[in-house]
Amino acid sequence: MKPGILLVAGAMMGLAGCTSNIQHGSGDVQSTVAGEAYTLNLEMDQQIIPGVLLNDIRYDVSLYVNGVRTVRGPLHKDGSGSLQGSYEGQPVELDCLKPHAFTNIRCDVHISGRKVETLTFKPGAR
């Protein structure tokens, strides 16, 4: 076998073993809807798992309403998805999308069918 082929194969195997974890968040956001005041905080752990040709990306999202985790779950590889939960007996829905390749994921928060806020993930924020 040629040394060049072994070098390339070794480099690819070395890269395949380095998983990256990046934390994103919205920070605390105050919002009032129909006389109800909410403190919202969106957190996300992004895991990048290198592959030989393509990376595998996983998103795990948590939404906190007034300090209580109300929604938790994964998003699709493209950063989109809808997740449901509840807060004090009220249904909570999180609708997320990533509009363009070089923009951050945004999520609309709905409580009892009313849009409360649009939150944007920022790298490193919690």
Tab-separated table of C-alpha atoms in Angstrom:
chain	number	residue	atom	x	y	z
A	1	MET	CA	0.000	0.000	0.000
A	2	LYS	CA	1.243	3.495	-0.749
A	3	PRO	CA	2.231	5.718	2.200
A	4	GLY	CA	0.062	8.568	0.867
A	5	ILE	CA	-3.099	6.478	1.090
A	6	LEU	CA	-2.281	5.471	4.667
A	7	LEU	CA	-1.666	9.099	5.619
A	8	VAL	CA	-5.012	10.252	4.180
A	9	ALA	CA	-6.893	7.346	5.807
A	10	GLY	CA	-5.259	8.070	9.182
A	11	ALA	CA	-6.115	11.775	8.957
A	12	MET	CA	-9.760	11.012	8.132
A	13	MET	CA	-10.053	8.599	11.053
A	14	GLY	CA	-8.490	11.164	13.391
A	15	LEU	CA	-11.001	13.819	12.347
A	16	ALA	CA	-13.938	11.457	12.733
A	17	GLY	CA	-13.367	11.129	16.477
A	18	CYS	CA	-13.644	14.800	17.528
A	19	THR	CA	-17.191	15.650	18.630
A	20	SER	CA	-17.972	19.310	19.347
A	21	ASN	CA	-20.588	20.577	21.793
A	22	ILE	CA	-21.715	24.194	21.474
A	23	GLN	CA	-24.151	25.865	23.871
A	24	HIS	CA	-26.596	28.488	22.605
A	25	GLY	CA	-29.234	30.521	24.414
A	26	SER	CA	-31.552	33.488	24.183
A	27	GLY	CA	-30.876	34.905	27.642
A	28	ASP	CA	-33.846	35.979	29.762
A	29	VAL	CA	-36.531	37.791	27.742
A	30	GLN	CA	-39.465	39.557	29.435
A	31	SER	CA	-42.802	39.450	27.633
A	32	THR	CA	-46.422	40.309	28.479
A	33	VAL	CA	-49.437	38.905	26.631
A	34	ALA	CA	-53.086	39.479	27.626
A	35	GLY	CA	-52.018	40.809	31.030
A	36	GLU	CA	-49.783	37.796	31.797
A	37	ALA	CA	-46.071	38.504	32.370
A	38	TYR	CA	-43.555	35.847	31.348
A	39	THR	CA	-39.789	35.477	31.645
A	40	LEU	CA	-38.670	33.249	28.777
A	41	ASN	CA	-35.301	31.564	28.341
A	42	LEU	CA	-34.398	29.275	25.470
A	43	GLU	CA	-31.363	26.981	25.703
A	44	MET	CA	-29.857	24.660	23.121
A	45	ASP	CA	-27.011	22.176	23.065
A	46	GLN	CA	-25.654	21.674	19.553
A	47	GLN	CA	-23.602	18.553	18.989
A	48	ILE	CA	-21.488	18.244	15.845
A	49	ILE	CA	-20.309	14.711	15.139
A	50	PRO	CA	-17.775	14.613	12.290
A	51	GLY	CA	-18.205	11.939	9.648
A	52	VAL	CA	-16.009	10.866	6.783
A	53	LEU	CA	-17.872	12.985	4.219
A	54	LEU	CA	-20.616	14.806	6.161
A	55	ASN	CA	-21.069	15.964	9.741
A	56	ASP	CA	-24.047	14.850	11.817
A	57	ILE	CA	-25.647	17.762	13.686
A	58	ARG	CA	-27.991	17.336	16.650
A	59	TYR	CA	-29.926	20.030	18.481
A	60	ASP	CA	-31.446	19.555	21.962
A	61	VAL	CA	-33.690	22.475	22.967
A	62	SER	CA	-35.196	23.511	26.332
A	63	LEU	CA	-37.670	26.348	26.904
A	64	TYR	CA	-38.038	27.815	30.389
A	65	VAL	CA	-41.115	29.887	31.301
A	66	ASN	CA	-40.705	31.806	34.580
A	67	GLY	CA	-37.838	29.481	35.503
A	68	VAL	CA	-39.763	26.234	34.864
A	69	ARG	CA	-38.674	23.955	32.015
A	70	THR	CA	-41.837	23.566	29.960
A	71	VAL	CA	-40.557	22.159	26.658
A	72	ARG	CA	-37.616	19.893	25.873
A	73	GLY	CA	-36.739	17.941	22.756
A	74	PRO	CA	-34.698	17.650	19.575
A	75	LEU	CA	-34.895	19.754	16.421
A	76	HIS	CA	-34.275	18.512	12.884
A	77	LYS	CA	-30.745	18.655	11.434
A	78	ASP	CA	-31.680	21.881	9.597
A	79	GLY	CA	-32.678	23.597	12.884
A	80	SER	CA	-36.427	23.434	12.254
A	81	GLY	CA	-39.122	21.715	14.243
A	82	SER	CA	-42.122	22.053	16.543
A	83	LEU	CA	-42.123	20.970	20.179
A	84	GLN	CA	-44.990	20.928	22.679
A	85	GLY	CA	-45.236	21.119	26.451
A	86	SER	CA	-47.295	22.788	29.148
A	87	TYR	CA	-46.977	25.557	31.724
A	88	GLU	CA	-49.424	25.720	34.657
A	89	GLY	CA	-51.930	23.642	32.695
A	90	GLN	CA	-51.659	25.803	29.569
A	91	PRO	CA	-50.357	24.320	26.299
A	92	VAL	CA	-46.978	25.649	25.165
A	93	GLU	CA	-45.698	25.300	21.596
A	94	LEU	CA	-42.270	26.105	20.231
A	95	ASP	CA	-41.941	26.531	16.428
A	96	CYS	CA	-38.320	26.808	15.293
A	97	LEU	CA	-36.616	27.493	11.980
A	98	LYS	CA	-33.314	28.623	10.537
A	99	PRO	CA	-34.173	31.038	7.717
A	100	HIS	CA	-30.769	31.025	5.964
A	101	ALA	CA	-27.468	29.174	6.164
A	102	PHE	CA	-25.662	32.004	7.969
A	103	THR	CA	-28.383	33.029	10.445
A	104	ASN	CA	-29.219	31.799	13.931
A	105	ILE	CA	-32.172	29.550	14.717
A	106	ARG	CA	-35.321	31.458	15.728
A	107	CYS	CA	-38.247	30.051	17.690
A	108	ASP	CA	-41.773	31.394	18.101
A	109	VAL	CA	-43.200	30.737	21.576
A	110	HIS	CA	-46.971	30.204	21.872
A	111	ILE	CA	-48.818	29.818	25.181
A	112	SER	CA	-52.511	28.876	25.061
A	113	GLY	CA	-52.516	29.497	21.304
A	114	ARG	CA	-51.217	33.100	21.617
A	115	LYS	CA	-47.834	34.105	20.258
A	116	VAL	CA	-45.792	35.383	23.192
A	117	GLU	CA	-42.379	36.084	21.662
A	118	THR	CA	-39.846	35.192	18.966
A	119	LEU	CA	-36.531	34.128	20.528
A	120	THR	CA	-33.189	33.841	18.736
A	121	PHE	CA	-30.339	31.589	19.799
A	122	LYS	CA	-26.970	33.257	20.361
A	123	PRO	CA	-23.791	31.153	20.645
A	124	GLY	CA	-22.477	31.003	24.203
A	125	ALA	CA	-25.513	32.738	25.762
A	126	ARG	CA	-27.558	30.967	28.429
